[in-house]
PDB file of C-alpha atoms in Angstrom:
ATOM      1  CA  MET A 397     -16.612   2.190  -0.532  1.00  0.00           C
ATOM      2  CA  ARG A 398     -14.756  -0.594  -2.354  1.00  0.00           C
ATOM      3  CA  PRO A 399     -10.980   0.009  -2.617  1.00  0.00           C
ATOM      4  CA  HIS A 400      -9.510   0.577  -6.053  1.00  0.00           C
ATOM      5  CA  ARG A 401      -7.260  -2.298  -7.020  1.00  0.00           C
ATOM      6  CA  VAL A 402      -4.850  -2.301  -9.928  1.00  0.00           C
ATOM      7  CA  ILE A 403      -2.733  -5.308 -10.799  1.00  0.00           C
ATOM      8  CA  VAL A 404       0.245  -4.852 -13.105  1.00  0.00           C
ATOM      9  CA  ALA A 405       3.201  -7.032 -13.892  1.00  0.00           C
ATOM     10  CA  GLY A 406       6.446  -6.951 -15.773  1.00  0.00           C
ATOM     11  CA  PRO A 407       8.263  -3.647 -16.365  1.00  0.00           C
ATOM     12  CA  VAL A 408       6.084  -1.672 -13.937  1.00  0.00           C
ATOM     13  CA  ALA A 409       6.911  -4.086 -11.123  1.00  0.00           C
ATOM     14  CA  VAL A 410      10.624  -3.794 -11.887  1.00  0.00           C
ATOM     15  CA  LEU A 411      10.354   0.011 -11.852  1.00  0.00           C
ATOM     16  CA  LEU A 412       8.631  -0.093  -8.473  1.00  0.00           C
ATOM     17  CA  LEU A 413      11.377  -2.311  -7.096  1.00  0.00           C
ATOM     18  CA  ALA A 414      14.105  -0.121  -8.575  1.00  0.00           C
ATOM     19  CA  GLY A 415      12.529   3.017  -7.138  1.00  0.00           C
ATOM     20  CA  CYS A 416      12.535   1.879  -3.514  1.00  0.00           C
ATOM     21  CA  GLY A 417      15.866   2.531  -1.858  1.00  0.00           C
ATOM     22  CA  GLY A 418      17.388   0.990   1.233  1.00  0.00           C
ATOM     23  CA  SER A 419      16.167  -1.916   3.288  1.00  0.00           C
ATOM     24  CA  GLU A 420      14.837  -0.099   6.320  1.00  0.00           C
ATOM     25  CA  PRO A 421      11.371   1.386   6.822  1.00  0.00           C
ATOM     26  CA  VAL A 422      11.080   5.122   6.217  1.00  0.00           C
ATOM     27  CA  GLY A 423       8.777   7.277   8.356  1.00  0.00           C
ATOM     28  CA  SER A 424       8.146   4.634  10.996  1.00  0.00           C
ATOM     29  CA  GLY A 425       7.000   7.025  13.763  1.00  0.00           C
ATOM     30  CA  PRO A 426       3.348   6.949  14.857  1.00  0.00           C
ATOM     31  CA  PRO A 427       1.143   7.549  12.974  1.00  0.00           C
ATOM     32  CA  ALA A 428       2.920   6.550   9.779  1.00  0.00           C
ATOM     33  CA  ARG A 429       2.217   8.665   6.685  1.00  0.00           C
ATOM     34  CA  ASP A 430       4.746   7.142   4.251  1.00  0.00           C
ATOM     35  CA  VAL A 431       6.808   3.952   4.382  1.00  0.00           C
ATOM     36  CA  ALA A 432       9.001   2.161   1.861  1.00  0.00           C
ATOM     37  CA  VAL A 433      10.874  -1.119   2.235  1.00  0.00           C
ATOM     38  CA  ASN A 434      12.895  -2.818  -0.484  1.00  0.00           C
ATOM     39  CA  ALA A 435      14.368  -6.164   0.515  1.00  0.00           C
ATOM     40  CA  THR A 436      15.802  -9.481  -0.631  1.00  0.00           C
ATOM     41  CA  PHE A 437      14.167 -12.684   0.579  1.00  0.00           C
ATOM     42  CA  MET A 438      16.590 -14.718   2.686  1.00  0.00           C
ATOM     43  CA  THR A 439      16.219 -17.706   5.029  1.00  0.00           C
ATOM     44  CA  THR A 440      16.558 -15.559   8.157  1.00  0.00           C
ATOM     45  CA  PRO A 441      14.107 -12.818   9.203  1.00  0.00           C
ATOM     46  CA  GLU A 442      16.304  -9.732   8.757  1.00  0.00           C
ATOM     47  CA  VAL A 443      13.768  -7.686   6.736  1.00  0.00           C
ATOM     48  CA  ALA A 444      12.370 -10.293   4.318  1.00  0.00           C
ATOM     49  CA  ILE A 445      12.262 -14.057   4.725  1.00  0.00           C
ATOM     50  CA  THR A 446      11.159 -16.990   2.600  1.00  0.00           C
ATOM     51  CA  TYR A 447       9.447 -19.911   4.303  1.00  0.00           C
ATOM     52  CA  SER A 448       9.100 -21.939   1.082  1.00  0.00           C
ATOM     53  CA  GLU A 449      12.054 -21.813  -1.291  1.00  0.00           C
ATOM     54  CA  ASP A 450       9.945 -23.742  -3.830  1.00  0.00           C
ATOM     55  CA  LEU A 451       7.544 -20.764  -4.116  1.00  0.00           C
ATOM     56  CA  VAL A 452       9.723 -17.772  -3.128  1.00  0.00           C
ATOM     57  CA  ARG A 453      13.371 -18.377  -3.885  1.00  0.00           C
ATOM     58  CA  VAL A 454      16.251 -16.993  -1.832  1.00  0.00           C
ATOM     59  CA  GLY A 455      17.386 -13.853  -3.658  1.00  0.00           C
ATOM     60  CA  ALA A 456      13.894 -12.896  -4.880  1.00  0.00           C
ATOM     61  CA  ARG A 457      13.024  -9.245  -4.199  1.00  0.00           C
ATOM     62  CA  GLY A 458      10.050  -7.592  -2.531  1.00  0.00           C
ATOM     63  CA  ALA A 459       9.146  -3.925  -2.166  1.00  0.00           C
ATOM     64  CA  VAL A 460       6.318  -2.541  -0.039  1.00  0.00           C
ATOM     65  CA  SER A 461       5.295   1.090   0.140  1.00  0.00           C
ATOM     66  CA  ALA A 462       2.404   2.915   1.762  1.00  0.00           C
ATOM     67  CA  HIS A 463       1.104   6.467   1.609  1.00  0.00           C
ATOM     68  CA  ALA A 464      -1.665   7.846   3.802  1.00  0.00           C
ATOM     69  CA  ASP A 465      -3.722  10.944   3.150  1.00  0.00           C
ATOM     70  CA  GLU A 466      -7.200  12.197   3.969  1.00  0.00           C
ATOM     71  CA  GLY A 467      -8.730   9.690   1.518  1.00  0.00           C
ATOM     72  CA  GLY A 468      -7.192   6.617   3.164  1.00  0.00           C
ATOM     73  CA  THR A 469      -4.054   4.566   2.701  1.00  0.00           C
ATOM     74  CA  THR A 470      -2.542   3.338  -0.557  1.00  0.00           C
ATOM     75  CA  VAL A 471      -0.368   0.231  -0.209  1.00  0.00           C
ATOM     76  CA  ARG A 472       1.793  -1.215  -2.992  1.00  0.00           C
ATOM     77  CA  LEU A 473       3.577  -4.561  -3.227  1.00  0.00           C
ATOM     78  CA  ALA A 474       6.049  -5.354  -6.022  1.00  0.00           C
ATOM     79  CA  VAL A 475       7.991  -8.598  -6.370  1.00  0.00           C
ATOM     80  CA  ARG A 476      10.492 -10.124  -8.759  1.00  0.00           C
ATOM     81  CA  GLY A 477      12.150 -13.504  -8.863  1.00  0.00           C
ATOM     82  CA  LEU A 478       9.067 -15.451  -7.758  1.00  0.00           C
ATOM     83  CA  LEU A 479       7.623 -18.326  -9.774  1.00  0.00           C
ATOM     84  CA  PRO A 480       6.336 -17.236 -13.185  1.00  0.00           C
ATOM     85  CA  ASP A 481       2.633 -17.049 -14.080  1.00  0.00           C
ATOM     86  CA  ARG A 482       1.390 -17.742 -10.563  1.00  0.00           C
ATOM     87  CA  VAL A 483      -1.234 -16.134  -8.325  1.00  0.00           C
ATOM     88  CA  TYR A 484      -0.091 -15.390  -4.772  1.00  0.00           C
ATOM     89  CA  GLY A 485      -2.241 -14.114  -1.924  1.00  0.00           C
ATOM     90  CA  ALA A 486      -0.757 -11.336   0.222  1.00  0.00           C
ATOM     91  CA  HIS A 487      -1.969  -9.360   3.227  1.00  0.00           C
ATOM     92  CA  ALA A 488      -0.764  -6.912   5.870  1.00  0.00           C
ATOM     93  CA  HIS A 489      -0.205  -8.760   9.159  1.00  0.00           C
ATOM     94  CA  ALA A 490      -0.205  -7.557  12.761  1.00  0.00           C
ATOM     95  CA  LEU A 491       3.364  -8.503  13.758  1.00  0.00           C
ATOM     96  CA  PRO A 492       6.846  -8.397  12.166  1.00  0.00           C
ATOM     97  CA  CYS A 493       8.240 -11.399  10.297  1.00  0.00           C
ATOM     98  CA  GLY A 494       9.889 -14.109  12.331  1.00  0.00           C
ATOM     99  CA  ALA A 495      11.559 -17.484  11.996  1.00  0.00           C
ATOM    100  CA  ASP A 496       8.312 -19.117  10.818  1.00  0.00           C
ATOM    101  CA  GLY A 497       5.154 -17.914   9.090  1.00  0.00           C
ATOM    102  CA  ASP A 498       3.093 -17.859  12.277  1.00  0.00           C
ATOM    103  CA  ALA A 499       5.354 -15.192  13.820  1.00  0.00           C
ATOM    104  CA  ALA A 500       3.610 -12.426  11.806  1.00  0.00           C
ATOM    105  CA  GLY A 501       0.375 -13.104  13.662  1.00  0.00           C
ATOM    106  CA  PRO A 502      -3.080 -12.594  12.175  1.00  0.00           C
ATOM    107  CA  HIS A 503      -4.080 -10.202   9.418  1.00  0.00           C
ATOM    108  CA  PHE A 504      -4.142  -6.599  10.533  1.00  0.00           C
ATOM    109  CA  GLN A 505      -7.781  -5.491  10.740  1.00  0.00           C
ATOM    110  CA  HIS A 506      -8.862  -1.860  10.982  1.00  0.00           C
ATOM    111  CA  GLU A 507     -11.912  -3.019  12.940  1.00  0.00           C
ATOM    112  CA  PRO A 508     -10.745  -6.184  14.772  1.00  0.00           C
ATOM    113  CA  ASP A 509     -12.943  -9.265  14.638  1.00  0.00           C
ATOM    114  CA  PRO A 510     -13.690 -10.372  18.230  1.00  0.00           C
ATOM    115  CA  GLY A 511     -13.535 -13.997  17.016  1.00  0.00           C
ATOM    116  CA  GLN A 512     -10.043 -15.154  16.061  1.00  0.00           C
ATOM    117  CA  PRO A 513      -8.837 -16.518  13.763  1.00  0.00           C
ATOM    118  CA  SER A 514     -11.003 -14.228  11.664  1.00  0.00           C
ATOM    119  CA  THR A 515     -12.770 -15.871   8.714  1.00  0.00           C
ATOM    120  CA  ASP A 516     -15.967 -13.824   8.935  1.00  0.00           C
ATOM    121  CA  PRO A 517     -16.435 -11.789   5.716  1.00  0.00           C
ATOM    122  CA  ARG A 518     -17.773  -8.881   7.800  1.00  0.00           C
ATOM    123  CA  PHE A 519     -14.200  -8.434   9.133  1.00  0.00           C
ATOM    124  CA  ALA A 520     -11.989 -10.441   6.751  1.00  0.00           C
ATOM    125  CA  ASN A 521     -12.478  -8.343   3.623  1.00  0.00           C
ATOM    126  CA  PRO A 522     -10.443  -5.905   1.474  1.00  0.00           C
ATOM    127  CA  GLU A 523     -12.077  -2.833   3.051  1.00  0.00           C
ATOM    128  CA  ASN A 524     -11.116  -3.805   6.629  1.00  0.00           C
ATOM    129  CA  GLU A 525      -7.790  -5.504   5.823  1.00  0.00           C
ATOM    130  CA  VAL A 526      -4.993  -4.786   3.339  1.00  0.00           C
ATOM    131  CA  TRP A 527      -5.255  -7.449   0.610  1.00  0.00           C
ATOM    132  CA  LEU A 528      -2.476  -7.508  -1.999  1.00  0.00           C
ATOM    133  CA  ASP A 529      -3.036 -10.634  -4.112  1.00  0.00           C
ATOM    134  CA  LEU A 530      -0.951 -10.534  -7.277  1.00  0.00           C
ATOM    135  CA  THR A 531      -0.175 -12.541 -10.393  1.00  0.00           C
ATOM    136  CA  THR A 532       3.407 -12.838 -11.570  1.00  0.00           C
ATOM    137  CA  ASP A 533       4.345 -12.547 -15.230  1.00  0.00           C
ATOM    138  CA  ALA A 534       6.463 -14.959 -17.297  1.00  0.00           C
ATOM    139  CA  ASN A 535       9.580 -13.579 -15.539  1.00  0.00           C
ATOM    140  CA  GLY A 536       8.225 -13.984 -11.996  1.00  0.00           C
ATOM    141  CA  ALA A 537       7.592 -10.256 -11.496  1.00  0.00           C
ATOM    142  CA  GLY A 538       4.353  -8.628 -10.433  1.00  0.00           C
ATOM    143  CA  SER A 539       2.888  -5.712  -8.549  1.00  0.00           C
ATOM    144  CA  VAL A 540      -0.364  -4.650  -6.999  1.00  0.00           C
ATOM    145  CA  GLU A 541      -1.815  -1.548  -5.400  1.00  0.00           C
ATOM    146  CA  THR A 542      -4.811  -1.255  -3.118  1.00  0.00           C
ATOM    147  CA  VAL A 543      -6.470   1.627  -1.283  1.00  0.00           C
ATOM    148  CA  VAL A 544      -8.224   1.216   2.054  1.00  0.00           C
ATOM    149  CA  PRO A 545     -10.557   3.980   3.313  1.00  0.00           C
ATOM    150  CA  TRP A 546      -8.679   4.440   6.618  1.00  0.00           C
ATOM    151  CA  GLN A 547      -5.237   5.265   7.975  1.00  0.00           C
ATOM    152  CA  PHE A 548      -2.973   3.394  10.351  1.00  0.00           C
ATOM    153  CA  THR A 549      -2.695   4.954  13.799  1.00  0.00           C
ATOM    154  CA  ASP A 550      -0.522   3.900  16.746  1.00  0.00           C
ATOM    155  CA  ARG A 551      -2.115   0.472  16.148  1.00  0.00           C
ATOM    156  CA  ARG A 552      -0.801  -0.602  12.768  1.00  0.00           C
ATOM    157  CA  ALA A 553       0.395  -3.514  10.680  1.00  0.00           C
ATOM    158  CA  ARG A 554       4.020  -4.664  10.951  1.00  0.00           C
ATOM    159  CA  SER A 555       4.497  -6.891   7.889  1.00  0.00           C
ATOM    160  CA  VAL A 556       3.206  -8.131   4.553  1.00  0.00           C
ATOM    161  CA  VAL A 557       2.919 -11.903   4.239  1.00  0.00           C
ATOM    162  CA  ILE A 558       2.832 -13.624   0.850  1.00  0.00           C
ATOM    163  CA  HIS A 559       0.658 -16.744   0.727  1.00  0.00           C
ATOM    164  CA  ALA A 560       0.704 -19.783  -1.581  1.00  0.00           C
ATOM    165  CA  GLU A 561      -2.863 -19.293  -2.874  1.00  0.00           C
ATOM    166  CA  PRO A 562      -5.267 -16.479  -3.793  1.00  0.00           C
ATOM    167  CA  THR A 563      -7.396 -15.041  -0.986  1.00  0.00           C
ATOM    168  CA  ARG A 564     -10.757 -16.693  -0.393  1.00  0.00           C
ATOM    169  CA  THR A 565     -13.851 -14.642   0.389  1.00  0.00           C
ATOM    170  CA  GLY A 566     -16.630 -17.039   1.456  1.00  0.00           C
ATOM    171  CA  PRO A 567     -18.079 -17.464   4.963  1.00  0.00           C
ATOM    172  CA  GLY A 568     -15.839 -19.546   7.227  1.00  0.00           C
ATOM    173  CA  GLU A 569     -12.836 -19.126   4.897  1.00  0.00           C
ATOM    174  CA  ALA A 570     -12.724 -15.370   4.204  1.00  0.00           C
ATOM    175  CA  GLY A 571      -9.183 -14.042   4.227  1.00  0.00           C
ATOM    176  CA  THR A 572      -7.518 -17.456   4.054  1.00  0.00           C
ATOM    177  CA  ALA A 573      -4.912 -17.961   1.342  1.00  0.00           C
ATOM    178  CA  GLY A 574      -3.017 -21.121   2.144  1.00  0.00           C
ATOM    179  CA  GLN A 575       0.513 -21.540   3.437  1.00  0.00           C
ATOM    180  CA  ARG A 576       2.563 -18.482   4.418  1.00  0.00           C
ATOM    181  CA  VAL A 577       5.477 -18.629   1.961  1.00  0.00           C
ATOM    182  CA  ALA A 578       7.327 -15.334   2.553  1.00  0.00           C
ATOM    183  CA  CYS A 579       7.225 -12.179   4.677  1.00  0.00           C
ATOM    184  CA  VAL A 580       8.484  -8.582   4.516  1.00  0.00           C
ATOM    185  CA  SER A 581       8.679  -6.627   7.793  1.00  0.00           C
ATOM    186  CA  VAL A 582       7.130  -3.163   7.337  1.00  0.00           C
ATOM    187  CA  ASP A 583       6.429  -0.724  10.161  1.00  0.00           C
ATOM    188  CA  PHE A 584       3.283   0.863   8.722  1.00  0.00           C
TER     189      PHE A 584
END
């Protein structure tokens, strides 16, 4: 089953950001059913960090939410204050954000690829990973929602990393999206 993906920008993204309160994960006990993080990108890894101020400015905002039910897990990413009219790749990663982009580890995979780093489309795909590529509007705002046909368990993602480029899908490059430019810690 292919996940449903909706990409919206502008006022909807702002509403998503406005609707997420606080800067700490909600419902972070295993297994997570609902989480919501709303954070400001800074240069230190409190909750959200920018690694490239040219692409994600200090003071930009990011909101991540997830809801799990019997049908799978719905994950949303909303941003504002990024560069206008730009496509960014974004994925759930295995570890929390850290001082550099590598700290978040590899993409979280529901069924882990035995070969790492994973660029095999059998594992690096939007059904086995959480892919959240989005396009910002003229004001630098955007949002995306995706549904994966599984739920997080005690083994779950710990962050969403924003990448400089859209996600590639071909053999030997599947799941790659260029430089890691920002990160939001989320305890899915």
